[in-house]
mmCIF file of N, CA and C in Angstrom:
data_model
loop_
_atom_site.group_PDB
_atom_site.id
_atom_site.type_symbol
_atom_site.label_atom_id
_atom_site.label_comp_id
_atom_site.label_asym_id
_atom_site.label_seq_id
_atom_site.Cartn_x
_atom_site.Cartn_y
_atom_site.Cartn_z
ATOM 1 N N MET A 1 130.541 139.805 98.151
ATOM 2 C CA MET A 1 131.653 139.915 99.066
ATOM 3 C C MET A 1 132.651 138.784 98.821
ATOM 4 N N SER A 2 132.160 137.578 98.589
ATOM 5 C CA SER A 2 133.079 136.451 98.418
ATOM 6 C C SER A 2 133.939 136.575 97.164
ATOM 7 N N GLY A 3 133.485 137.353 96.189
ATOM 8 C CA GLY A 3 134.258 137.552 94.969
ATOM 9 C C GLY A 3 135.133 138.790 94.989
ATOM 10 N N ASP A 4 135.103 139.546 96.068
ATOM 11 C CA ASP A 4 135.836 140.807 96.164
ATOM 12 C C ASP A 4 137.306 140.554 96.512
ATOM 13 N N HIS A 5 138.207 140.923 95.612
ATOM 14 C CA HIS A 5 139.643 140.702 95.804
ATOM 15 C C HIS A 5 140.231 141.520 96.949
ATOM 16 N N ARG A 6 139.529 142.549 97.406
ATOM 17 C CA ARG A 6 140.027 143.369 98.512
ATOM 18 C C ARG A 6 139.858 142.686 99.861
ATOM 19 N N ILE A 7 139.065 141.639 99.906
ATOM 20 C CA ILE A 7 138.811 140.933 101.158
ATOM 21 C C ILE A 7 139.623 139.631 101.147
ATOM 22 N N PRO A 8 140.710 139.571 101.919
ATOM 23 C CA PRO A 8 141.612 138.412 101.844
ATOM 24 C C PRO A 8 141.047 137.134 102.462
ATOM 25 N N LEU A 9 140.132 137.266 103.422
ATOM 26 C CA LEU A 9 139.609 136.088 104.115
ATOM 27 C C LEU A 9 138.110 136.237 104.316
ATOM 28 N N ILE A 10 137.382 135.207 103.960
ATOM 29 C CA ILE A 10 135.942 135.153 104.198
ATOM 30 C C ILE A 10 135.706 134.081 105.256
ATOM 31 N N SER A 11 135.013 134.450 106.332
ATOM 32 C CA SER A 11 134.661 133.506 107.387
ATOM 33 C C SER A 11 133.143 133.369 107.386
ATOM 34 N N ALA A 12 132.654 132.132 107.404
ATOM 35 C CA ALA A 12 131.214 131.927 107.355
ATOM 36 C C ALA A 12 130.817 130.677 108.133
ATOM 37 N N THR A 13 129.627 130.727 108.670
ATOM 38 C CA THR A 13 129.028 129.597 109.367
ATOM 39 C C THR A 13 127.709 129.279 108.692
ATOM 40 N N GLY A 14 127.450 128.006 108.446
ATOM 41 C CA GLY A 14 126.187 127.643 107.817
ATOM 42 C C GLY A 14 126.172 126.211 107.337
ATOM 43 N N SER A 15 125.359 125.981 106.346
ATOM 44 C CA SER A 15 125.177 124.625 105.828
ATOM 45 C C SER A 15 126.356 124.206 104.946
ATOM 46 N N THR A 16 126.473 122.924 104.732
ATOM 47 C CA THR A 16 127.506 122.407 103.837
ATOM 48 C C THR A 16 127.277 122.912 102.419
ATOM 49 N N ARG A 17 126.035 122.973 102.003
ATOM 50 C CA ARG A 17 125.689 123.474 100.662
ATOM 51 C C ARG A 17 126.184 124.913 100.474
ATOM 52 N N MET A 18 125.920 125.762 101.449
ATOM 53 C CA MET A 18 126.381 127.148 101.384
ATOM 54 C C MET A 18 127.902 127.200 101.335
ATOM 55 N N GLY A 19 128.564 126.389 102.150
ATOM 56 C CA GLY A 19 130.023 126.379 102.195
ATOM 57 C C GLY A 19 130.654 125.995 100.874
ATOM 58 N N LYS A 20 130.083 125.011 100.210
ATOM 59 C CA LYS A 20 130.604 124.599 98.895
ATOM 60 C C LYS A 20 130.485 125.725 97.876
ATOM 61 N N ALA A 21 129.338 126.396 97.878
ATOM 62 C CA ALA A 21 129.133 127.495 96.934
ATOM 63 C C ALA A 21 130.089 128.643 97.223
ATOM 64 N N LEU A 22 130.218 129.002 98.493
ATOM 65 C CA LEU A 22 131.101 130.096 98.893
ATOM 66 C C LEU A 22 132.562 129.758 98.606
ATOM 67 N N ALA A 23 132.972 128.561 98.963
ATOM 68 C CA ALA A 23 134.372 128.152 98.797
ATOM 69 C C ALA A 23 134.809 128.200 97.338
ATOM 70 N N SER A 24 133.928 127.815 96.419
ATOM 71 C CA SER A 24 134.317 127.817 95.010
ATOM 72 C C SER A 24 134.538 129.239 94.495
ATOM 73 N N VAL A 25 133.729 130.187 94.948
ATOM 74 C CA VAL A 25 133.896 131.584 94.529
ATOM 75 C C VAL A 25 135.190 132.156 95.110
ATOM 76 N N VAL A 26 135.417 131.924 96.405
ATOM 77 C CA VAL A 26 136.628 132.440 97.055
ATOM 78 C C VAL A 26 137.875 131.800 96.446
ATOM 79 N N ALA A 27 137.837 130.506 96.207
ATOM 80 C CA ALA A 27 138.995 129.801 95.639
ATOM 81 C C ALA A 27 139.295 130.276 94.218
ATOM 82 N N SER A 28 138.265 130.641 93.466
ATOM 83 C CA SER A 28 138.491 131.079 92.084
ATOM 84 C C SER A 28 139.334 132.357 92.011
ATOM 85 N N ARG A 29 139.357 133.137 93.088
ATOM 86 C CA ARG A 29 140.190 134.348 93.138
ATOM 87 C C ARG A 29 141.426 134.141 94.016
ATOM 88 N N LEU A 30 141.683 132.889 94.392
ATOM 89 C CA LEU A 30 142.797 132.500 95.245
ATOM 90 C C LEU A 30 142.727 133.174 96.617
ATOM 91 N N GLY A 31 141.505 133.409 97.085
ATOM 92 C CA GLY A 31 141.301 133.939 98.420
ATOM 93 C C GLY A 31 141.293 132.807 99.440
ATOM 94 N N ARG A 32 141.166 133.182 100.704
ATOM 95 C CA ARG A 32 141.119 132.190 101.771
ATOM 96 C C ARG A 32 139.740 132.195 102.412
ATOM 97 N N SER A 33 139.347 131.037 102.897
ATOM 98 C CA SER A 33 138.060 130.959 103.587
ATOM 99 C C SER A 33 138.212 130.134 104.861
ATOM 100 N N LEU A 34 137.405 130.484 105.835
ATOM 101 C CA LEU A 34 137.334 129.776 107.108
ATOM 102 C C LEU A 34 135.865 129.422 107.289
ATOM 103 N N LEU A 35 135.550 128.133 107.187
ATOM 104 C CA LEU A 35 134.153 127.709 107.162
ATOM 105 C C LEU A 35 133.828 126.763 108.311
ATOM 106 N N GLU A 36 132.739 127.044 109.001
ATOM 107 C CA GLU A 36 132.192 126.173 110.044
ATOM 108 C C GLU A 36 130.879 125.664 109.477
ATOM 109 N N LEU A 37 130.884 124.413 109.058
ATOM 110 C CA LEU A 37 129.743 123.905 108.295
ATOM 111 C C LEU A 37 129.096 122.685 108.928
ATOM 112 N N GLY A 38 127.849 122.525 108.681
ATOM 113 C CA GLY A 38 127.137 121.308 109.019
ATOM 114 C C GLY A 38 126.676 121.172 110.452
ATOM 115 N N GLY A 39 126.979 122.110 111.311
ATOM 116 C CA GLY A 39 126.469 122.092 112.677
ATOM 117 C C GLY A 39 126.789 120.844 113.469
ATOM 118 N N ASN A 40 128.035 120.422 113.479
ATOM 119 C CA ASN A 40 128.435 119.240 114.235
ATOM 120 C C ASN A 40 129.214 119.684 115.470
ATOM 121 N N ASN A 41 128.554 120.464 116.304
ATOM 122 C CA ASN A 41 129.204 121.079 117.455
ATOM 123 C C ASN A 41 129.229 120.155 118.666
ATOM 124 N N ALA A 42 130.321 120.220 119.382
ATOM 125 C CA ALA A 42 130.486 119.370 120.567
ATOM 126 C C ALA A 42 130.694 120.218 121.815
ATOM 127 N N ILE A 43 130.330 119.658 122.949
ATOM 128 C CA ILE A 43 130.675 120.209 124.247
ATOM 129 C C ILE A 43 131.583 119.184 124.915
ATOM 130 N N ILE A 44 132.715 119.653 125.415
ATOM 131 C CA ILE A 44 133.651 118.782 126.120
ATOM 132 C C ILE A 44 133.451 119.017 127.611
ATOM 133 N N ILE A 45 133.190 117.939 128.343
ATOM 134 C CA ILE A 45 132.994 118.035 129.787
ATOM 135 C C ILE A 45 134.118 117.262 130.467
ATOM 136 N N SER A 46 135.028 118.018 131.104
ATOM 137 C CA SER A 46 136.171 117.390 131.773
ATOM 138 C C SER A 46 135.767 116.941 133.172
ATOM 139 N N GLU A 47 136.639 116.182 133.802
ATOM 140 C CA GLU A 47 136.317 115.710 135.151
ATOM 141 C C GLU A 47 136.346 116.837 136.175
ATOM 142 N N GLN A 48 136.918 117.994 135.830
ATOM 143 C CA GLN A 48 136.929 119.144 136.734
ATOM 144 C C GLN A 48 135.735 120.073 136.521
ATOM 145 N N ALA A 49 134.876 119.762 135.579
ATOM 146 C CA ALA A 49 133.762 120.644 135.232
ATOM 147 C C ALA A 49 132.758 120.783 136.365
ATOM 148 N N ASP A 50 132.156 121.959 136.443
ATOM 149 C CA ASP A 50 131.017 122.179 137.328
ATOM 150 C C ASP A 50 129.836 121.510 136.625
ATOM 151 N N LEU A 51 129.398 120.383 137.139
ATOM 152 C CA LEU A 51 128.395 119.582 136.436
ATOM 153 C C LEU A 51 127.056 120.290 136.300
ATOM 154 N N GLU A 52 126.706 121.107 137.251
ATOM 155 C CA GLU A 52 125.444 121.839 137.146
ATOM 156 C C GLU A 52 125.461 122.763 135.927
ATOM 157 N N ILE A 53 126.536 123.508 135.782
ATOM 158 C CA ILE A 53 126.668 124.424 134.641
ATOM 159 C C ILE A 53 126.821 123.635 133.337
ATOM 160 N N ALA A 54 127.626 122.580 133.359
ATOM 161 C CA ALA A 54 127.861 121.789 132.150
ATOM 162 C C ALA A 54 126.574 121.153 131.639
ATOM 163 N N VAL A 55 125.776 120.605 132.535
ATOM 164 C CA VAL A 55 124.521 119.965 132.127
ATOM 165 C C VAL A 55 123.530 121.008 131.610
ATOM 166 N N LEU A 56 123.427 122.144 132.294
ATOM 167 C CA LEU A 56 122.549 123.211 131.807
ATOM 168 C C LEU A 56 122.991 123.698 130.424
ATOM 169 N N GLY A 57 124.285 123.869 130.252
ATOM 170 C CA GLY A 57 124.809 124.300 128.952
ATOM 171 C C GLY A 57 124.547 123.289 127.862
ATOM 172 N N ALA A 58 124.751 122.017 128.179
ATOM 173 C CA ALA A 58 124.506 120.957 127.195
ATOM 174 C C ALA A 58 123.029 120.876 126.840
ATOM 175 N N LEU A 59 122.188 120.977 127.835
ATOM 176 C CA LEU A 59 120.747 120.917 127.603
ATOM 177 C C LEU A 59 120.284 122.087 126.742
ATOM 178 N N PHE A 60 120.682 123.298 127.107
ATOM 179 C CA PHE A 60 120.293 124.456 126.304
ATOM 180 C C PHE A 60 120.879 124.389 124.904
ATOM 181 N N GLY A 61 122.146 123.989 124.797
ATOM 182 C CA GLY A 61 122.788 123.906 123.488
ATOM 183 C C GLY A 61 122.106 122.926 122.557
ATOM 184 N N ALA A 62 121.543 121.877 123.128
ATOM 185 C CA ALA A 62 120.893 120.847 122.304
ATOM 186 C C ALA A 62 119.435 121.169 121.993
ATOM 187 N N VAL A 63 118.700 121.694 122.974
ATOM 188 C CA VAL A 63 117.259 121.869 122.764
ATOM 189 C C VAL A 63 116.749 123.282 123.015
ATOM 190 N N GLY A 64 117.601 124.171 123.501
ATOM 191 C CA GLY A 64 117.162 125.518 123.870
ATOM 192 C C GLY A 64 116.550 126.305 122.733
ATOM 193 N N THR A 65 117.016 126.081 121.526
ATOM 194 C CA THR A 65 116.442 126.765 120.370
ATOM 195 C C THR A 65 115.944 125.760 119.336
ATOM 196 N N ALA A 66 115.605 124.576 119.804
ATOM 197 C CA ALA A 66 115.049 123.515 118.947
ATOM 198 C C ALA A 66 115.935 123.213 117.741
ATOM 199 N N GLY A 67 117.252 123.351 117.925
ATOM 200 C CA GLY A 67 118.184 123.051 116.839
ATOM 201 C C GLY A 67 118.211 124.077 115.734
ATOM 202 N N GLN A 68 117.588 125.223 115.948
ATOM 203 C CA GLN A 68 117.462 126.226 114.897
ATOM 204 C C GLN A 68 118.531 127.308 114.951
ATOM 205 N N ARG A 69 119.724 126.938 115.316
ATOM 206 C CA ARG A 69 120.846 127.871 115.256
ATOM 207 C C ARG A 69 122.090 127.090 114.869
ATOM 208 N N CYS A 70 123.036 127.789 114.302
ATOM 209 C CA CYS A 70 124.214 127.117 113.770
ATOM 210 C C CYS A 70 125.107 126.548 114.856
ATOM 211 N N THR A 71 124.922 126.947 116.079
ATOM 212 C CA THR A 71 125.767 126.466 117.161
ATOM 213 C C THR A 71 125.069 125.434 118.048
ATOM 214 N N SER A 72 123.983 124.859 117.584
ATOM 215 C CA SER A 72 123.289 123.839 118.378
ATOM 216 C C SER A 72 124.232 122.672 118.668
ATOM 217 N N THR A 73 124.154 122.160 119.883
ATOM 218 C CA THR A 73 125.016 121.055 120.289
ATOM 219 C C THR A 73 124.515 119.759 119.680
ATOM 220 N N ARG A 74 125.431 119.013 119.079
ATOM 221 C CA ARG A 74 125.087 117.734 118.466
ATOM 222 C C ARG A 74 125.682 116.542 119.202
ATOM 223 N N ARG A 75 126.733 116.789 119.985
ATOM 224 C CA ARG A 75 127.397 115.670 120.664
ATOM 225 C C ARG A 75 128.092 116.156 121.915
ATOM 226 N N LEU A 76 128.278 115.249 122.839
ATOM 227 C CA LEU A 76 128.991 115.533 124.079
ATOM 228 C C LEU A 76 130.215 114.630 124.158
ATOM 229 N N ILE A 77 131.306 115.201 124.595
ATOM 230 C CA ILE A 77 132.530 114.442 124.859
ATOM 231 C C ILE A 77 132.734 114.555 126.365
ATOM 232 N N ILE A 78 132.532 113.442 127.065
ATOM 233 C CA ILE A 78 132.490 113.451 128.522
ATOM 234 C C ILE A 78 133.604 112.568 129.073
ATOM 235 N N HIS A 79 134.339 113.096 130.035
ATOM 236 C CA HIS A 79 135.394 112.306 130.678
ATOM 237 C C HIS A 79 134.755 111.059 131.295
ATOM 238 N N GLU A 80 135.429 109.932 131.135
ATOM 239 C CA GLU A 80 134.852 108.659 131.578
ATOM 240 C C GLU A 80 134.555 108.606 133.077
ATOM 241 N N LYS A 81 135.317 109.342 133.882
ATOM 242 C CA LYS A 81 135.104 109.303 135.331
ATOM 243 C C LYS A 81 133.791 109.964 135.758
ATOM 244 N N ILE A 82 133.263 110.848 134.926
ATOM 245 C CA ILE A 82 132.015 111.530 135.299
ATOM 246 C C ILE A 82 130.867 111.213 134.350
ATOM 247 N N TYR A 83 131.113 110.313 133.413
ATOM 248 C CA TYR A 83 130.102 109.997 132.396
ATOM 249 C C TYR A 83 128.756 109.615 133.017
ATOM 250 N N ASP A 84 128.753 108.698 133.966
ATOM 251 C CA ASP A 84 127.493 108.238 134.558
ATOM 252 C C ASP A 84 126.747 109.359 135.274
ATOM 253 N N LYS A 85 127.482 110.232 135.974
ATOM 254 C CA LYS A 85 126.849 111.367 136.658
ATOM 255 C C LYS A 85 126.186 112.305 135.649
ATOM 256 N N VAL A 86 126.914 112.618 134.580
ATOM 257 C CA VAL A 86 126.379 113.531 133.565
ATOM 258 C C VAL A 86 125.176 112.895 132.884
ATOM 259 N N LYS A 87 125.299 111.637 132.554
ATOM 260 C CA LYS A 87 124.203 110.943 131.883
ATOM 261 C C LYS A 87 122.940 110.941 132.751
ATOM 262 N N SER A 88 123.061 110.635 134.015
ATOM 263 C CA SER A 88 121.880 110.583 134.884
ATOM 264 C C SER A 88 121.259 111.979 135.036
ATOM 265 N N ARG A 89 122.076 113.013 135.113
ATOM 266 C CA ARG A 89 121.544 114.369 135.217
ATOM 267 C C ARG A 89 120.830 114.788 133.929
ATOM 268 N N LEU A 90 121.387 114.403 132.783
ATOM 269 C CA LEU A 90 120.739 114.726 131.512
ATOM 270 C C LEU A 90 119.423 113.971 131.351
ATOM 271 N N VAL A 91 119.411 112.711 131.722
ATOM 272 C CA VAL A 91 118.168 111.918 131.646
ATOM 273 C C VAL A 91 117.096 112.561 132.514
ATOM 274 N N ALA A 92 117.465 112.973 133.718
ATOM 275 C CA ALA A 92 116.511 113.623 134.618
ATOM 276 C C ALA A 92 116.019 114.941 134.031
ATOM 277 N N ALA A 93 116.926 115.723 133.445
ATOM 278 C CA ALA A 93 116.536 117.006 132.858
ATOM 279 C C ALA A 93 115.594 116.814 131.673
ATOM 280 N N TYR A 94 115.885 115.846 130.817
ATOM 281 C CA TYR A 94 115.020 115.591 129.667
ATOM 282 C C TYR A 94 113.657 115.057 130.096
ATOM 283 N N SER A 95 113.609 114.353 131.197
ATOM 284 C CA SER A 95 112.316 113.814 131.653
ATOM 285 C C SER A 95 111.402 114.916 132.174
ATOM 286 N N ASN A 96 111.994 116.054 132.547
ATOM 287 C CA ASN A 96 111.189 117.189 132.992
ATOM 288 C C ASN A 96 110.618 117.941 131.826
#
């Protein structure tokens, strides 16, 4: 598929190794690619966030599938005004 000139854009999610291999094939035919690689996904938690939902989402995203999916959460970006609240809720959740 990546070498097929009829397909103008290849979109893929996976490892960096896979992305490099795919990108070189697509580039050789002057095609376009959209790659999400390396699993460095973030959750942004704003000060208006529902903390119960945000913490559950962050917890599941990080450990719900033991990191075995391409969308596993690797980092949190938390508004400074709610950082301590989110941190204490996550610590409590992980302790369970």
